[in-house]
Amino acid sequence: MLTIHADSRGHALVVEGERVVGTGVLGELADGYPRARVRRWPGILTPGFVNLHGPELLEEAYHPDPREAGELGTEPLSGDALAPLALDDVRWGGSARRGVQRMLAHGTVAVAGALGRPAADAVRRTGLDVLPRTGRPGGVPSLDPLACGIPPEVPAPRERGSVASFAVFDVADEGELAERGASTCVATVIRGRLLYRRR
């Protein structure tokens, strides 16, 4: 199925399967692909972000289940806070899946760093790219790549033939995105699939 994703500035991508097959202005693309479904998003289309702290967030931090929020809170736990939890593979697997979903909610389309199971399984199921890295990056691991204290890494702009992975943020422009952060994400598409949509 052909889908046109358009932002509030009129920028648009045409997606077929896992690939971008057209880019440009919404009006022109709608004329060129009259049978395509059109999704209009508030804010701006972007290539999304690479989260440089993949292992730190998915293997060294525990993302509490919502049912544990009363006892553990909702933020990732790491370091000494992990000791009393007695985490087994099942709980680590659930944590990794929740961590990936929270990354998607911040416009992440790729993670950097080698991952073991079960984190690798959680990432593979979504189609997020896993990129190599050398050593541990600086900054503070955060689900928001703009809050790490280091410059964010952004994939190349989406163009015809690119993998259809991108994110939409409900901001007026890139300056407002940098100011307000990646929690303004309203949609993340991975390999043509809408995997996160803010409700």
PDB file of C-alpha atoms in Angstrom:
ATOM      1  CA  MET A   1       0.000   0.000   0.000  1.00  0.00           C
ATOM      2  CA  LEU A   2       1.171   3.497  -0.861  1.00  0.00           C
ATOM      3  CA  THR A   3       1.063   6.000   1.984  1.00  0.00           C
ATOM      4  CA  ILE A   4       1.959   9.675   1.913  1.00  0.00           C
ATOM      5  CA  HIS A   5       3.159  11.038   5.252  1.00  0.00           C
ATOM      6  CA  ALA A   6       2.944  14.844   5.343  1.00  0.00           C
ATOM      7  CA  ASP A   7       3.847  17.369   8.020  1.00  0.00           C
ATOM      8  CA  SER A   8       2.421  20.791   8.849  1.00  0.00           C
ATOM      9  CA  ARG A   9       5.003  22.487   6.607  1.00  0.00           C
ATOM     10  CA  GLY A  10       3.786  20.537   3.584  1.00  0.00           C
ATOM     11  CA  HIS A  11       6.876  18.326   3.411  1.00  0.00           C
ATOM     12  CA  ALA A  12       5.984  14.749   2.543  1.00  0.00           C
ATOM     13  CA  LEU A  13       7.300  11.244   1.972  1.00  0.00           C
ATOM     14  CA  VAL A  14       5.691   8.542  -0.135  1.00  0.00           C
ATOM     15  CA  VAL A  15       6.150   5.096   1.401  1.00  0.00           C
ATOM     16  CA  GLU A  16       5.600   1.735  -0.263  1.00  0.00           C
ATOM     17  CA  GLY A  17       6.448  -1.294   1.821  1.00  0.00           C
ATOM     18  CA  GLU A  18       9.767  -0.694   3.574  1.00  0.00           C
ATOM     19  CA  ARG A  19      10.990   2.016   1.207  1.00  0.00           C
ATOM     20  CA  VAL A  20      10.558   5.692   0.481  1.00  0.00           C
ATOM     21  CA  VAL A  21       9.523   5.981  -3.163  1.00  0.00           C
ATOM     22  CA  GLY A  22       9.037   9.739  -3.341  1.00  0.00           C
ATOM     23  CA  THR A  23       9.802  12.952  -1.464  1.00  0.00           C
ATOM     24  CA  GLY A  24       8.683  16.518  -1.931  1.00  0.00           C
ATOM     25  CA  VAL A  25       5.726  18.816  -1.451  1.00  0.00           C
ATOM     26  CA  LEU A  26       2.423  17.256  -0.428  1.00  0.00           C
ATOM     27  CA  GLY A  27       0.374  18.749  -3.252  1.00  0.00           C
ATOM     28  CA  GLU A  28       2.708  17.500  -5.964  1.00  0.00           C
ATOM     29  CA  LEU A  29       3.048  14.052  -4.426  1.00  0.00           C
ATOM     30  CA  ALA A  30      -0.708  13.713  -3.970  1.00  0.00           C
ATOM     31  CA  ASP A  31      -1.167  14.505  -7.669  1.00  0.00           C
ATOM     32  CA  GLY A  32       1.561  12.050  -8.624  1.00  0.00           C
ATOM     33  CA  TYR A  33       0.210   9.262  -6.412  1.00  0.00           C
ATOM     34  CA  PRO A  34      -3.574   9.737  -6.515  1.00  0.00           C
ATOM     35  CA  ARG A  35      -4.323   6.312  -5.001  1.00  0.00           C
ATOM     36  CA  ALA A  36      -2.063   6.779  -1.989  1.00  0.00           C
ATOM     37  CA  ARG A  37      -3.503   7.088   1.490  1.00  0.00           C
ATOM     38  CA  VAL A  38      -2.507  10.420   3.054  1.00  0.00           C
ATOM     39  CA  ARG A  39      -1.515  10.773   6.699  1.00  0.00           C
ATOM     40  CA  ARG A  40      -1.233  14.377   7.840  1.00  0.00           C
ATOM     41  CA  TRP A  41       0.838  14.880  10.969  1.00  0.00           C
ATOM     42  CA  PRO A  42       1.196  17.940  13.189  1.00  0.00           C
ATOM     43  CA  GLY A  43       4.727  19.281  13.343  1.00  0.00           C
ATOM     44  CA  ILE A  44       7.766  18.254  11.297  1.00  0.00           C
ATOM     45  CA  LEU A  45       8.965  15.124   9.516  1.00  0.00           C
ATOM     46  CA  THR A  46      12.537  14.185  10.443  1.00  0.00           C
ATOM     47  CA  PRO A  47      14.869  11.224   9.876  1.00  0.00           C
ATOM     48  CA  GLY A  48      14.559  10.507  13.609  1.00  0.00           C
ATOM     49  CA  PHE A  49      17.447   9.894  15.979  1.00  0.00           C
ATOM     50  CA  VAL A  50      20.136   7.346  16.702  1.00  0.00           C
ATOM     51  CA  ASN A  51      20.239   6.607  20.428  1.00  0.00           C
ATOM     52  CA  LEU A  52      23.941   6.209  21.151  1.00  0.00           C
ATOM     53  CA  HIS A  53      23.354   4.501  24.500  1.00  0.00           C
ATOM     54  CA  GLY A  54      21.730   1.251  23.363  1.00  0.00           C
ATOM     55  CA  PRO A  55      23.416  -1.174  25.817  1.00  0.00           C
ATOM     56  CA  GLU A  56      23.247   1.289  28.698  1.00  0.00           C
ATOM     57  CA  LEU A  57      19.496   1.780  28.299  1.00  0.00           C
ATOM     58  CA  LEU A  58      18.467  -1.750  27.307  1.00  0.00           C
ATOM     59  CA  GLU A  59      20.921  -3.972  29.195  1.00  0.00           C
ATOM     60  CA  GLU A  60      22.117  -1.902  32.145  1.00  0.00           C
ATOM     61  CA  ALA A  61      18.803  -0.237  33.039  1.00  0.00           C
ATOM     62  CA  TYR A  62      15.514  -1.772  34.099  1.00  0.00           C
ATOM     63  CA  HIS A  63      12.305  -0.255  32.709  1.00  0.00           C
ATOM     64  CA  PRO A  64       9.574  -0.962  35.272  1.00  0.00           C
ATOM     65  CA  ASP A  65       6.362  -2.610  34.214  1.00  0.00           C
ATOM     66  CA  PRO A  66       3.402  -0.223  34.646  1.00  0.00           C
ATOM     67  CA  ARG A  67       2.133  -2.616  37.322  1.00  0.00           C
ATOM     68  CA  GLU A  68       5.325  -1.921  39.284  1.00  0.00           C
ATOM     69  CA  ALA A  69       4.992   1.862  39.100  1.00  0.00           C
ATOM     70  CA  GLY A  70       3.671   2.188  42.644  1.00  0.00           C
ATOM     71  CA  GLU A  71       6.749   0.451  44.036  1.00  0.00           C
ATOM     72  CA  LEU A  72       9.473   1.289  41.506  1.00  0.00           C
ATOM     73  CA  GLY A  73       8.243   4.423  39.753  1.00  0.00           C
ATOM     74  CA  THR A  74       8.220   4.830  36.002  1.00  0.00           C
ATOM     75  CA  GLU A  75      11.786   5.927  35.217  1.00  0.00           C
ATOM     76  CA  PRO A  76      14.549   3.488  34.229  1.00  0.00           C
ATOM     77  CA  LEU A  77      16.523   2.069  37.173  1.00  0.00           C
ATOM     78  CA  SER A  78      20.255   1.387  37.012  1.00  0.00           C
ATOM     79  CA  GLY A  79      23.344   0.947  39.143  1.00  0.00           C
ATOM     80  CA  ASP A  80      22.759   0.153  42.807  1.00  0.00           C
ATOM     81  CA  ALA A  81      18.991   0.357  42.340  1.00  0.00           C
ATOM     82  CA  LEU A  82      19.096  -2.956  40.430  1.00  0.00           C
ATOM     83  CA  ALA A  83      20.550  -5.043  43.253  1.00  0.00           C
ATOM     84  CA  PRO A  84      17.343  -5.648  45.253  1.00  0.00           C
ATOM     85  CA  LEU A  85      15.275  -6.498  42.162  1.00  0.00           C
ATOM     86  CA  ALA A  86      16.692 -10.002  41.569  1.00  0.00           C
ATOM     87  CA  LEU A  87      16.049  -9.733  37.838  1.00  0.00           C
ATOM     88  CA  ASP A  88      15.863 -12.913  35.765  1.00  0.00           C
ATOM     89  CA  ASP A  89      15.857 -13.322  31.986  1.00  0.00           C
ATOM     90  CA  VAL A  90      12.071 -13.009  31.794  1.00  0.00           C
ATOM     91  CA  ARG A  91      12.042  -9.654  33.590  1.00  0.00           C
ATOM     92  CA  TRP A  92      15.031  -8.395  31.594  1.00  0.00           C
ATOM     93  CA  GLY A  93      13.208  -9.363  28.396  1.00  0.00           C
ATOM     94  CA  GLY A  94      10.114  -7.424  29.416  1.00  0.00           C
ATOM     95  CA  SER A  95      12.295  -4.478  30.397  1.00  0.00           C
ATOM     96  CA  ALA A  96      14.029  -4.464  27.015  1.00  0.00           C
ATOM     97  CA  ARG A  97      10.709  -4.514  25.161  1.00  0.00           C
ATOM     98  CA  ARG A  98       9.414  -1.605  27.237  1.00  0.00           C
ATOM     99  CA  GLY A  99      12.687   0.234  26.759  1.00  0.00           C
ATOM    100  CA  VAL A 100      12.440  -0.101  22.989  1.00  0.00           C
ATOM    101  CA  GLN A 101       8.856   1.188  23.043  1.00  0.00           C
ATOM    102  CA  ARG A 102       9.970   4.180  25.092  1.00  0.00           C
ATOM    103  CA  MET A 103      12.771   4.842  22.609  1.00  0.00           C
ATOM    104  CA  LEU A 104      10.245   4.789  19.781  1.00  0.00           C
ATOM    105  CA  ALA A 105       8.181   7.335  21.711  1.00  0.00           C
ATOM    106  CA  HIS A 106      11.197   9.651  21.508  1.00  0.00           C
ATOM    107  CA  GLY A 107      11.695   9.282  17.762  1.00  0.00           C
ATOM    108  CA  THR A 108      14.512   6.737  17.874  1.00  0.00           C
ATOM    109  CA  VAL A 109      15.003   4.847  14.600  1.00  0.00           C
ATOM    110  CA  ALA A 110      18.363   3.220  15.417  1.00  0.00           C
ATOM    111  CA  VAL A 111      20.495   2.324  18.422  1.00  0.00           C
ATOM    112  CA  ALA A 112      24.277   2.165  18.646  1.00  0.00           C
ATOM    113  CA  GLY A 113      26.221  -0.526  20.453  1.00  0.00           C
ATOM    114  CA  ALA A 114      26.403  -4.316  20.430  1.00  0.00           C
ATOM    115  CA  LEU A 115      23.460  -5.975  22.195  1.00  0.00           C
ATOM    116  CA  GLY A 116      23.063  -9.441  23.648  1.00  0.00           C
ATOM    117  CA  ARG A 117      19.857 -11.302  24.246  1.00  0.00           C
ATOM    118  CA  PRO A 118      17.155 -10.428  25.210  1.00  0.00           C
ATOM    119  CA  ALA A 119      17.756  -6.796  24.216  1.00  0.00           C
ATOM    120  CA  ALA A 120      18.839  -7.806  20.712  1.00  0.00           C
ATOM    121  CA  ASP A 121      15.610  -9.767  20.272  1.00  0.00           C
ATOM    122  CA  ALA A 122      13.473  -6.796  21.329  1.00  0.00           C
ATOM    123  CA  VAL A 123      15.278  -4.508  18.901  1.00  0.00           C
ATOM    124  CA  ARG A 124      15.152  -7.002  16.036  1.00  0.00           C
ATOM    125  CA  ARG A 125      11.386  -7.458  16.377  1.00  0.00           C
ATOM    126  CA  THR A 126      10.787  -3.763  15.798  1.00  0.00           C
ATOM    127  CA  GLY A 127      13.192  -3.393  12.878  1.00  0.00           C
ATOM    128  CA  LEU A 128      15.292  -0.704  14.578  1.00  0.00           C
ATOM    129  CA  ASP A 129      18.750  -0.504  13.038  1.00  0.00           C
ATOM    130  CA  VAL A 130      21.684  -1.452  15.271  1.00  0.00           C
ATOM    131  CA  LEU A 131      24.826   0.531  14.486  1.00  0.00           C
ATOM    132  CA  PRO A 132      28.385  -0.182  15.605  1.00  0.00           C
ATOM    133  CA  ARG A 133      30.187   2.069  18.025  1.00  0.00           C
ATOM    134  CA  THR A 134      33.655   2.271  19.543  1.00  0.00           C
ATOM    135  CA  GLY A 135      33.714   2.336  23.323  1.00  0.00           C
ATOM    136  CA  ARG A 136      31.117   3.996  25.535  1.00  0.00           C
ATOM    137  CA  PRO A 137      29.868   7.361  24.345  1.00  0.00           C
ATOM    138  CA  GLY A 138      30.016  10.407  26.544  1.00  0.00           C
ATOM    139  CA  GLY A 139      27.001  12.083  27.991  1.00  0.00           C
ATOM    140  CA  VAL A 140      24.267  10.674  30.195  1.00  0.00           C
ATOM    141  CA  PRO A 141      22.147   7.773  28.880  1.00  0.00           C
ATOM    142  CA  SER A 142      18.649   9.057  28.205  1.00  0.00           C
ATOM    143  CA  LEU A 143      15.599   7.932  26.280  1.00  0.00           C
ATOM    144  CA  ASP A 144      15.612  11.466  24.847  1.00  0.00           C
ATOM    145  CA  PRO A 145      18.654  11.731  22.541  1.00  0.00           C
ATOM    146  CA  LEU A 146      18.480  15.514  22.931  1.00  0.00           C
ATOM    147  CA  ALA A 147      18.919  15.265  26.709  1.00  0.00           C
ATOM    148  CA  CYS A 148      22.174  13.281  26.791  1.00  0.00           C
ATOM    149  CA  GLY A 149      24.483  16.266  26.991  1.00  0.00           C
ATOM    150  CA  ILE A 150      26.199  15.418  23.704  1.00  0.00           C
ATOM    151  CA  PRO A 151      25.218  16.359  20.147  1.00  0.00           C
ATOM    152  CA  PRO A 152      22.495  14.018  18.868  1.00  0.00           C
ATOM    153  CA  GLU A 153      23.204  11.701  15.979  1.00  0.00           C
ATOM    154  CA  VAL A 154      20.723  11.928  13.135  1.00  0.00           C
ATOM    155  CA  PRO A 155      20.462   9.545  10.162  1.00  0.00           C
ATOM    156  CA  ALA A 156      20.816  10.878   6.642  1.00  0.00           C
ATOM    157  CA  PRO A 157      17.751  12.664   5.228  1.00  0.00           C
ATOM    158  CA  ARG A 158      15.140  10.348   3.776  1.00  0.00           C
ATOM    159  CA  GLU A 159      15.191  10.260  -0.021  1.00  0.00           C
ATOM    160  CA  ARG A 160      13.885   8.088  -2.803  1.00  0.00           C
ATOM    161  CA  GLY A 161      15.118   4.549  -2.168  1.00  0.00           C
ATOM    162  CA  SER A 162      15.823   5.103   1.530  1.00  0.00           C
ATOM    163  CA  VAL A 163      14.509   2.725   4.162  1.00  0.00           C
ATOM    164  CA  ALA A 164      11.216   4.207   5.382  1.00  0.00           C
ATOM    165  CA  SER A 165      12.270   4.884   8.970  1.00  0.00           C
ATOM    166  CA  PHE A 166      11.533   8.369  10.299  1.00  0.00           C
ATOM    167  CA  ALA A 167       9.882  10.293  13.112  1.00  0.00           C
ATOM    168  CA  VAL A 168       7.457  13.189  13.422  1.00  0.00           C
ATOM    169  CA  PHE A 169       7.656  15.785  16.183  1.00  0.00           C
ATOM    170  CA  ASP A 170       4.887  18.212  17.120  1.00  0.00           C
ATOM    171  CA  VAL A 171       7.009  21.358  16.895  1.00  0.00           C
ATOM    172  CA  ALA A 172       7.228  24.235  14.447  1.00  0.00           C
ATOM    173  CA  ASP A 173      10.848  23.659  13.404  1.00  0.00           C
ATOM    174  CA  GLU A 174      14.165  22.076  14.362  1.00  0.00           C
ATOM    175  CA  GLY A 175      14.951  24.904  16.764  1.00  0.00           C
ATOM    176  CA  GLU A 176      11.833  24.232  18.797  1.00  0.00           C
ATOM    177  CA  LEU A 177      12.614  20.505  18.722  1.00  0.00           C
ATOM    178  CA  ALA A 178      16.053  21.156  20.230  1.00  0.00           C
ATOM    179  CA  GLU A 179      14.474  23.359  22.892  1.00  0.00           C
ATOM    180  CA  ARG A 180      11.557  21.119  23.868  1.00  0.00           C
ATOM    181  CA  GLY A 181      13.142  17.719  23.340  1.00  0.00           C
ATOM    182  CA  ALA A 182      12.203  14.430  21.734  1.00  0.00           C
ATOM    183  CA  SER A 183       9.223  13.829  24.026  1.00  0.00           C
ATOM    184  CA  THR A 184       7.342  15.932  21.451  1.00  0.00           C
ATOM    185  CA  CYS A 185       7.349  12.875  19.153  1.00  0.00           C
ATOM    186  CA  VAL A 186       3.913  12.069  17.744  1.00  0.00           C
ATOM    187  CA  ALA A 187       4.841   9.213  15.405  1.00  0.00           C
ATOM    188  CA  THR A 188       7.729   6.885  14.630  1.00  0.00           C
ATOM    189  CA  VAL A 189       7.766   4.768  11.483  1.00  0.00           C
ATOM    190  CA  ILE A 190      10.219   1.874  11.188  1.00  0.00           C
ATOM    191  CA  ARG A 191      10.662   0.187   7.811  1.00  0.00           C
ATOM    192  CA  GLY A 192       7.290   1.453   6.682  1.00  0.00           C
ATOM    193  CA  ARG A 193       5.399   0.370   9.808  1.00  0.00           C
ATOM    194  CA  LEU A 194       3.854   2.889  12.171  1.00  0.00           C
ATOM    195  CA  LEU A 195       5.216   1.542  15.453  1.00  0.00           C
ATOM    196  CA  TYR A 196       4.502   4.523  17.688  1.00  0.00           C
ATOM    197  CA  ARG A 197       1.667   7.013  17.588  1.00  0.00           C
ATOM    198  CA  ARG A 198       0.978   9.396  20.434  1.00  0.00           C
ATOM    199  CA  ARG A 199      -2.600   9.212  21.635  1.00  0.00           C
TER     200      ARG A 199
END
